[in-house]
Coordinates of C-alpha atoms in Angstrom, one line a residue:
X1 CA 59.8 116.1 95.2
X2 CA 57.2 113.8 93.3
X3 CA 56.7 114.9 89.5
X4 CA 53.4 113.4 87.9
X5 CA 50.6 114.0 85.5
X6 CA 46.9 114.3 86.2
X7 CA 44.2 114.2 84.0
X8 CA 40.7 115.7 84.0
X9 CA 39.1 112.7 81.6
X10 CA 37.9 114.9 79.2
X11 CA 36.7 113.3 75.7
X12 CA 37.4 115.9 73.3
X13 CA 36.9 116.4 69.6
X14 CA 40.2 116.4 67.6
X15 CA 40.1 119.7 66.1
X16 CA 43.0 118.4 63.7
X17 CA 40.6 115.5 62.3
X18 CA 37.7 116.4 63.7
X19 CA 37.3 113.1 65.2
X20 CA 36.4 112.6 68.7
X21 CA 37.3 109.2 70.5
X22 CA 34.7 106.3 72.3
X23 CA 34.5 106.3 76.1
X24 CA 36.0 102.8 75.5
X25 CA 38.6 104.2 73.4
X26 CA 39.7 106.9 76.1
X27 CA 39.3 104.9 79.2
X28 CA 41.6 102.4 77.2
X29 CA 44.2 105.3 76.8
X30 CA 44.5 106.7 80.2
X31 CA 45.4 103.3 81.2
X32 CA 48.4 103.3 78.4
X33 CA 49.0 106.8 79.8
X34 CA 49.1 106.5 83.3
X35 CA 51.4 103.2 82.6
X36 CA 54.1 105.2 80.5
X37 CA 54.1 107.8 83.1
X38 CA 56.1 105.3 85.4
X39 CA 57.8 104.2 82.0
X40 CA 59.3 107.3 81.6
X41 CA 60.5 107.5 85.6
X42 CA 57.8 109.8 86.9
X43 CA 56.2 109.6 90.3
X44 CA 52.6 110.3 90.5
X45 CA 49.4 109.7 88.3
X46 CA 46.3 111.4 89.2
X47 CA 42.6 111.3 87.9
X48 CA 39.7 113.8 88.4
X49 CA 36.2 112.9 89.6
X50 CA 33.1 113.7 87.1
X51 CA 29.7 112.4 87.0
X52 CA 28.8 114.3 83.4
X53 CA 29.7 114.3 79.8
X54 CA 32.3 115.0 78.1
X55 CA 34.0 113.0 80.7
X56 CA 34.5 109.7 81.7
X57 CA 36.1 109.4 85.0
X58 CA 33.0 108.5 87.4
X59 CA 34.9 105.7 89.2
X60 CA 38.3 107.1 89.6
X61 CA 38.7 104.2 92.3
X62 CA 38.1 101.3 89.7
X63 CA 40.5 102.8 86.4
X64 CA 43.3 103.6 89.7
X65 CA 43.0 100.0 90.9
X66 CA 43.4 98.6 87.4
X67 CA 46.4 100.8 86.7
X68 CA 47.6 99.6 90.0
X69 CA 47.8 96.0 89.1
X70 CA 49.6 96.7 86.0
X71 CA 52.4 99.1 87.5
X72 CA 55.0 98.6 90.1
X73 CA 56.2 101.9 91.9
X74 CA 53.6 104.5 90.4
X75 CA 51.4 106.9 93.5
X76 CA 48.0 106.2 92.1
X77 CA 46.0 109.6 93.4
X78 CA 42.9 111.3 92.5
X79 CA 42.9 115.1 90.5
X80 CA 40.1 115.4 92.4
X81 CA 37.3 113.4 95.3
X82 CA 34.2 114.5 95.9
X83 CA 34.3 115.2 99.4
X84 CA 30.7 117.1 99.1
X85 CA 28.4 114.7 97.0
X86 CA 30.1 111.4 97.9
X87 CA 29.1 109.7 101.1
X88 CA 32.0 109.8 103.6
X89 CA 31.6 105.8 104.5
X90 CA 32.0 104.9 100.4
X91 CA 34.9 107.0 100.6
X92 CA 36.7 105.6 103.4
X93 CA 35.6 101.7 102.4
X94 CA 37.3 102.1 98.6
X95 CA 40.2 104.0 99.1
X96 CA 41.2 101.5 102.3
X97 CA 40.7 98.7 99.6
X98 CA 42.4 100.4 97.5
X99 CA 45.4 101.1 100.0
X100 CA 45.7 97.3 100.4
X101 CA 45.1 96.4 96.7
X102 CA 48.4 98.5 95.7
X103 CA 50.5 98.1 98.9
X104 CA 50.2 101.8 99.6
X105 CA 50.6 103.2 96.9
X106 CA 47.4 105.7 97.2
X107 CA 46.4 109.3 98.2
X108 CA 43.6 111.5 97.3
X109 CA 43.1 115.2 96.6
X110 CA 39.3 116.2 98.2
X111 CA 38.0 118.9 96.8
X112 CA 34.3 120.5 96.4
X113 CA 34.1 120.2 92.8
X114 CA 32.9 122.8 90.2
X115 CA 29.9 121.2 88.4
X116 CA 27.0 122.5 89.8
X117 CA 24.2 120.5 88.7
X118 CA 26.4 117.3 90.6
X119 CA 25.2 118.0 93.9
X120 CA 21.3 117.3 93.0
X121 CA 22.0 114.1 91.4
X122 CA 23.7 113.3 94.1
X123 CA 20.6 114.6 96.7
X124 CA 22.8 117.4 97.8
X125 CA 22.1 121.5 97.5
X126 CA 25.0 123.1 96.3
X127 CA 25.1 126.1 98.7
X128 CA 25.5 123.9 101.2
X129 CA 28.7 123.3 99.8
X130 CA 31.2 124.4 102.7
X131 CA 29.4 123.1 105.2
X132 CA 28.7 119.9 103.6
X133 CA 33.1 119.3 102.6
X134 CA 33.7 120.2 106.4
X135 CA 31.4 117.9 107.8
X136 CA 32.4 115.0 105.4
X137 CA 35.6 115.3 105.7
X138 CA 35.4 115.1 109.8
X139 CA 33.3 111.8 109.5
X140 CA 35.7 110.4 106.9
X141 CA 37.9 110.9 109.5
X142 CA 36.3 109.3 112.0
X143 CA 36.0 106.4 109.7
X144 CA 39.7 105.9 109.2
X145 CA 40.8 106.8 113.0
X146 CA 38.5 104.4 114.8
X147 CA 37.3 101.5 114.8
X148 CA 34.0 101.9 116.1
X149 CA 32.3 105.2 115.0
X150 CA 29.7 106.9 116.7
X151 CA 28.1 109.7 114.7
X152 CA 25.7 112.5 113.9
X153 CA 25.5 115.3 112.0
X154 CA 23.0 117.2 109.4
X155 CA 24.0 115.9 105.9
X156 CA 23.1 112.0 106.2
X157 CA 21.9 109.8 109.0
X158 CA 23.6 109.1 112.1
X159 CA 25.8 105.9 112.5
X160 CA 25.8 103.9 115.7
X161 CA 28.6 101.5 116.5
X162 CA 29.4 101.4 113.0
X163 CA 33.0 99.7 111.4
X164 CA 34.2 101.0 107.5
X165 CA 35.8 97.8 106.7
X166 CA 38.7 97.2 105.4
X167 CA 40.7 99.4 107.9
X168 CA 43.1 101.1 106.7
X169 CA 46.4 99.6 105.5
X170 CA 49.3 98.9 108.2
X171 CA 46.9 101.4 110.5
X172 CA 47.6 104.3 108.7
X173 CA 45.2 106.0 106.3
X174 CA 45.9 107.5 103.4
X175 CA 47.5 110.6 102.9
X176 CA 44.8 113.6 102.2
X177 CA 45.1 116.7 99.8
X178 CA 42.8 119.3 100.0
X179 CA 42.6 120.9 96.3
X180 CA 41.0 124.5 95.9
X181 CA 41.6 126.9 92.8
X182 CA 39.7 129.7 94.7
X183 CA 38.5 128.6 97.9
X184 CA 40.6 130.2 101.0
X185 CA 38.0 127.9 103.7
X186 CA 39.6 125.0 102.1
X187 CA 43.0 126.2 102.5
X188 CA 41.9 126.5 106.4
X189 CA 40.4 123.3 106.6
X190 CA 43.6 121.4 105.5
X191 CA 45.8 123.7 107.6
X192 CA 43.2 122.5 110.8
X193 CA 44.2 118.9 110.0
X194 CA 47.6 119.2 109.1
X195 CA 47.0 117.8 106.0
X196 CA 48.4 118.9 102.6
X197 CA 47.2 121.7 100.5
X198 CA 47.4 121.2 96.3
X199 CA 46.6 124.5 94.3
X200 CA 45.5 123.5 91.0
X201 CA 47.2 126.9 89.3
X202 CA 46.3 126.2 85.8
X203 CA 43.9 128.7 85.0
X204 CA 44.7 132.5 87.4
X205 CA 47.9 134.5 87.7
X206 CA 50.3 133.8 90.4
X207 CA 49.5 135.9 92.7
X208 CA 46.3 134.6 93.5
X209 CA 47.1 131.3 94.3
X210 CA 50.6 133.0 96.6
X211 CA 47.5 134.3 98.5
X212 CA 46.2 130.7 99.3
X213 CA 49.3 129.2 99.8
X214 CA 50.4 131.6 102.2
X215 CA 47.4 131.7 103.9
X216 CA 47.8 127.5 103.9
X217 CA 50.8 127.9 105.1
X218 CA 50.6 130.2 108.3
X219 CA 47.2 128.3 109.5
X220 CA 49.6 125.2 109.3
X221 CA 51.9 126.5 111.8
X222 CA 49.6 128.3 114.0
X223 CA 47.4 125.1 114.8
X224 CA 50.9 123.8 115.9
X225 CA 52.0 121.4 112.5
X226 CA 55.2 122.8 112.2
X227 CA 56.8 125.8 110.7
X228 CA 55.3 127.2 107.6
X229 CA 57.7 125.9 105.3
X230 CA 57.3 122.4 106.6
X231 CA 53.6 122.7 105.3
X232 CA 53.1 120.2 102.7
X233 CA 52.1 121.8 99.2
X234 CA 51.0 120.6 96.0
X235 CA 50.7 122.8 92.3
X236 CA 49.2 121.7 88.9
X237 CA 50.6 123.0 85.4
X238 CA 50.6 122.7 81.8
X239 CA 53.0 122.2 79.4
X240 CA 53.3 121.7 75.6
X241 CA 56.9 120.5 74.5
X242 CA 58.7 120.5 71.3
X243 CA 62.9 120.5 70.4
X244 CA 61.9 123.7 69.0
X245 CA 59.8 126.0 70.7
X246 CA 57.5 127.7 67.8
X247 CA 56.7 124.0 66.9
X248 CA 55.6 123.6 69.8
X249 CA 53.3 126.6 69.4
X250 CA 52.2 125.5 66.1
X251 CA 51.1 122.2 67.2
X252 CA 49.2 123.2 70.0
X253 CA 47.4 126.5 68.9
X254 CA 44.5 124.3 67.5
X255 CA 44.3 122.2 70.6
X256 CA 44.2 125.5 72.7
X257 CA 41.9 127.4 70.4
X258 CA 39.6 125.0 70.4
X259 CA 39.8 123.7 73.8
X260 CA 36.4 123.3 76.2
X261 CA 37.7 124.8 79.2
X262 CA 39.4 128.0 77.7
X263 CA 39.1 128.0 74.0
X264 CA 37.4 131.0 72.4
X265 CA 39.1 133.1 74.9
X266 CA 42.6 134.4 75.6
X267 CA 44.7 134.1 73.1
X268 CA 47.3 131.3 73.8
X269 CA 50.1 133.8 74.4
X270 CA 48.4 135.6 76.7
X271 CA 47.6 132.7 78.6
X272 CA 50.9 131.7 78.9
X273 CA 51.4 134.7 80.1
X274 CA 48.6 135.2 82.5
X275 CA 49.2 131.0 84.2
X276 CA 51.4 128.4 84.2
X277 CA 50.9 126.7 80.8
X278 CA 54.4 126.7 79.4
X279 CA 54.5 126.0 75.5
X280 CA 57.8 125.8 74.0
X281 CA 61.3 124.0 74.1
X282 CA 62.6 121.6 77.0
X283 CA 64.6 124.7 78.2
X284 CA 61.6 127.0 78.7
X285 CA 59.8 124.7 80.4
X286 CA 62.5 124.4 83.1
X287 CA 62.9 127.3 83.8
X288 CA 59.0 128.1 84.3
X289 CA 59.1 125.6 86.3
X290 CA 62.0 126.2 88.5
X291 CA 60.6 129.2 89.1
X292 CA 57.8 128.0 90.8
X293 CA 59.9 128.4 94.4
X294 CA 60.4 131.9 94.3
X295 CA 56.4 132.5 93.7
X296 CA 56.0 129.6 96.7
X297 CA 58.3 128.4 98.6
X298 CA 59.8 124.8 98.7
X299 CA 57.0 122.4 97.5
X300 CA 56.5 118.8 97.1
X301 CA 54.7 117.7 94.2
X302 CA 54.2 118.9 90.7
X303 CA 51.9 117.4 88.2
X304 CA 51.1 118.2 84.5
X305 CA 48.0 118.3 82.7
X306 CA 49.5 116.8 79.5
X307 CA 46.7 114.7 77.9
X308 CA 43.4 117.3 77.4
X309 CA 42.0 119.1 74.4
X310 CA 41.4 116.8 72.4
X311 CA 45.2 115.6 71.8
X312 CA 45.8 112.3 70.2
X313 CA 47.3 108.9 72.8
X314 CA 50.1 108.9 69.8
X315 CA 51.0 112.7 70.8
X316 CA 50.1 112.7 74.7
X317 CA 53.0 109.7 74.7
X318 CA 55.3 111.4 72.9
X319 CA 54.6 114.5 75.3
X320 CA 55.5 112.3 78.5
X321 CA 58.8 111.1 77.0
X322 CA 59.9 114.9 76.6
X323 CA 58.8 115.6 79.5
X324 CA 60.7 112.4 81.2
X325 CA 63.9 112.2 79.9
X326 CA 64.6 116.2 79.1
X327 CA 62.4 118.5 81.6
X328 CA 61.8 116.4 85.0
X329 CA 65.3 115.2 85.7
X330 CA 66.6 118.7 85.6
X331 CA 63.9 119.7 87.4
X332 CA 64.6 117.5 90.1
X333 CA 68.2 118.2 90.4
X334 CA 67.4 122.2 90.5
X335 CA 64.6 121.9 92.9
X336 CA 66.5 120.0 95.4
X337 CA 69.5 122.6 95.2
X338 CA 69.6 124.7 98.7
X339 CA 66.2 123.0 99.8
X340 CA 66.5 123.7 103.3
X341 CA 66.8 120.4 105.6
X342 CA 63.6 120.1 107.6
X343 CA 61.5 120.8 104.5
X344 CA 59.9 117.6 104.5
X345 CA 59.6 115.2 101.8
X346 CA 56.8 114.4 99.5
X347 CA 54.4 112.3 101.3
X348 CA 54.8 108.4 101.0
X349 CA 53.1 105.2 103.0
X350 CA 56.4 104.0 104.1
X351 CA 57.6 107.2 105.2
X352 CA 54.1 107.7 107.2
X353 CA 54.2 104.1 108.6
X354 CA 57.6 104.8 110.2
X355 CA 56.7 107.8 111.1
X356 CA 53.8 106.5 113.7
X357 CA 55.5 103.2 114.2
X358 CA 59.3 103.6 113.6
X359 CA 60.9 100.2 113.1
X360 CA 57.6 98.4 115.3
X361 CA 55.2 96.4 114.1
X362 CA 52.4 97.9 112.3
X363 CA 48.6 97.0 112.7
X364 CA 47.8 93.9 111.0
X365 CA 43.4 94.4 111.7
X366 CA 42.0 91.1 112.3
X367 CA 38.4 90.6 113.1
X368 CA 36.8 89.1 116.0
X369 CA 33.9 86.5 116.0
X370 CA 31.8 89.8 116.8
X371 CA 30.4 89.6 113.5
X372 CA 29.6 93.3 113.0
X373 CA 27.7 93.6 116.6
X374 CA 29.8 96.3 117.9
X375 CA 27.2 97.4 120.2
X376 CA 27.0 94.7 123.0
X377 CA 29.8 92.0 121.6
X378 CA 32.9 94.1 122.5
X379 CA 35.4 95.3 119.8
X380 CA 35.2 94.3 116.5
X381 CA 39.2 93.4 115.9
X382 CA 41.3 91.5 118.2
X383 CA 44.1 94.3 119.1
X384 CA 41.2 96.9 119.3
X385 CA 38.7 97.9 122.3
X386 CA 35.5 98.9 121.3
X387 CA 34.8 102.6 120.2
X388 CA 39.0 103.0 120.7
X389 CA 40.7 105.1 118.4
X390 CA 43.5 103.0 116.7
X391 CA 45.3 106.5 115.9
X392 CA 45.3 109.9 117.7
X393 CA 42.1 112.2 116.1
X394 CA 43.9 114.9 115.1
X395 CA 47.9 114.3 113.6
X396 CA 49.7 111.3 113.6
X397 CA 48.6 108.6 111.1
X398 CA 47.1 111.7 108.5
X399 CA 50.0 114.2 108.7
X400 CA 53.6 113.4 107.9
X401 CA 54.8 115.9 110.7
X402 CA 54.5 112.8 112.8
X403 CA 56.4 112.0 115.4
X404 CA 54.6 109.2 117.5
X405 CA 56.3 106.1 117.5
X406 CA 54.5 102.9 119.0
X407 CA 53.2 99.8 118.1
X408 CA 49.6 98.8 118.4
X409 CA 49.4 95.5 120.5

């Protein structure tokens, strides 16, 4: 399993000093964040998309590639990409740069997003939302599959022998979440694909998101992916960690009371109750945690949202060296106890390289003197026929259920 943190970049008044940080000052923090995350021997750090104040993460591409240069081992994701209001070409041109910029070390959860006003500043309506994350998503596709795209459809104009440059690393794109808290047609969609599923249960009880990750789950295996329990599932959480557990409720209260998203509301106590926020000792933690099998199934990833409300860098730090050295070790020990064999692994690059080219030669893409004239000029890379898909459409180089092994000459 991968164990991680994800953060929703929200700037958010202190309600301990009432002071609220810069955009400089926060942007400078989720860089000392996402670094001490690998510090402290986690897996995964993961930003969210927003185009609106109070948060800063427009460019979730840019901060990733920065943290990317400054760590060595850390999965550098996103909480969430705009699969609806961002055009599918930008998409597949910076997260292929980004692929080769930290030698794989990339994925991306696409989701719909939840801020309406978004899709009008991005010329998009959003009741065309569905339609407009399905069609999207089968162009960025496209994009990452072949070499030569030929394309039309109703939300943006067509293409015509058109190349997203760079291609992806070693042939192989990155791996894709699709991350819903309510949507069951997204569950479908990454079912069709084979792709993974992430249910962002922070805010509703479990048994709503059981519903779409068993619904995930049986669409995986009947469009032919494997069995259900090979499907490949993500969950978010929350946790607030001290030695003692009612200083641990102390702490937080203010930071929960107070808090944009669900401040004025529940009480914390019956949030805790009602979701996965866990506030309290190492132990309790654990064993919410652990529990998270029996509500759905064998999983591979679990990330925290550890640095929102308003909590200072000095606590947030202090927060992922709990959680580091006292919760996610046992964790991993007792998640890995009786997990059946062909549940598969969290999701890697190496593991999906080998998996389409075993111990071959993967595709190195190098350009032809075609100079972007795809049309009459022949194929724009050397090892690659025009309009030739350099991976199968639907399986090998996007789902780790892969079993195709050959090398592109």
């Amino acid at each position: 399993m991968q164990f991680g943190i994800f953060s929703v970049s929200d700037i958010t008044r202190d309600p301990t000093t009432g002071e609220t940080p810069s955009e400089a000052q926060r942007i400078r923090d989720i860089v000392t964040i996402a670094k001490h995350v690998e510090e402290v021997g986690m897996d995964v750090f993961a930003i969210g998309e927003h185009h609106n104040p109070p948060f800063f993460s427009s460019s979730p591409t840019t901060t990733l590639a920065y943290i990317g240069a400054q760590t060595t081992n850390l999965i550098l994701s996103t909480a969430t990409t705009l699969i609806t209001t961002n055009d599918p070409v930008k998409i597949a041109e910076d997260y292929a740069m980004l692929q080769h910029l930290t030698g794989g070390r990339v994925d991306l959860v696409m989701g719909r997003g939840n801020t309406g006003p978004v899709y009008p500043w991005f010329g998009q309506d959003i009741r065309q939302g569905l339609p407009l994350a399905i069609e999207n998503y089968a162009l960025l596709r496209e994009l990452w599959e072949k070499d030569v795209v030929d394309w039309e459809g109703k939300f943006r104009t067509p293409l015509n022998g058109f190349t997203s440059t760079p291609r992806p690393l070693d042939g192989v794109p990155p791996f894709v979440w699709h991350g819903s808290i309510r949507t069951p047609e997204i569950a479908e969609q990454a079912a069709f694909y084979g792709d993974g599923f992430f249910a962002n249960n922070i805010f509703w009880p479990k048994e709503h998101y059981q519903r779409l990750i068993t619904l995930y789950r049986q669409r995986f295996a009947h469009y032919g992916h494997g069995t259900p329990e090979q499907a490949i599932v993500g969950l978010g959480g929350q946790a607030f960690i001290a030695k003692n557990s009612q200083d641990a409720v102390t702490a937080f209260r203010p930071y929960f009371d107070n808090a944009p998203v669900y401040g004025h509301g529940p009480s914390l106590e019956e949030f805790q109750e009602l979701t996965p926020l866990t506030v309290g000792s190492p132990q309790q933690v654990i064993d919410r945690y652990a529990a998270m099998r029996e509500h759905y199934g064998d999983y591979q990833r679990q990330l925290f949202l550890m640095d929102h409300a308003g909590l200072p860098l000095k606590t947030v730090l202090e927060q992922l060296d709990l959680l580091g050295s006292e919760v996610v070790p046992v964790l991993r020990k007792e998640l890995a106890e009786n997990r059946p064999a062909e549940v598969p692994d969290a999701p890697t690059h190496a593991a999906r390289v080998a998996a389409v080219y075993g111990d071959g030669r993967t595709r190195q893409a190098r350009p032809t003197s075609a100079g972007g004239n795809n049309l009459t000029v022949g194929g724009p890379y050397q090892d690659t026929p025009a309009g030739v898909a350099t991976q199968e459409p639907r399986g090998s180089a996007f789902g780790v259920a892969a079993t195709r092994k050959e090398t592109v000459s």
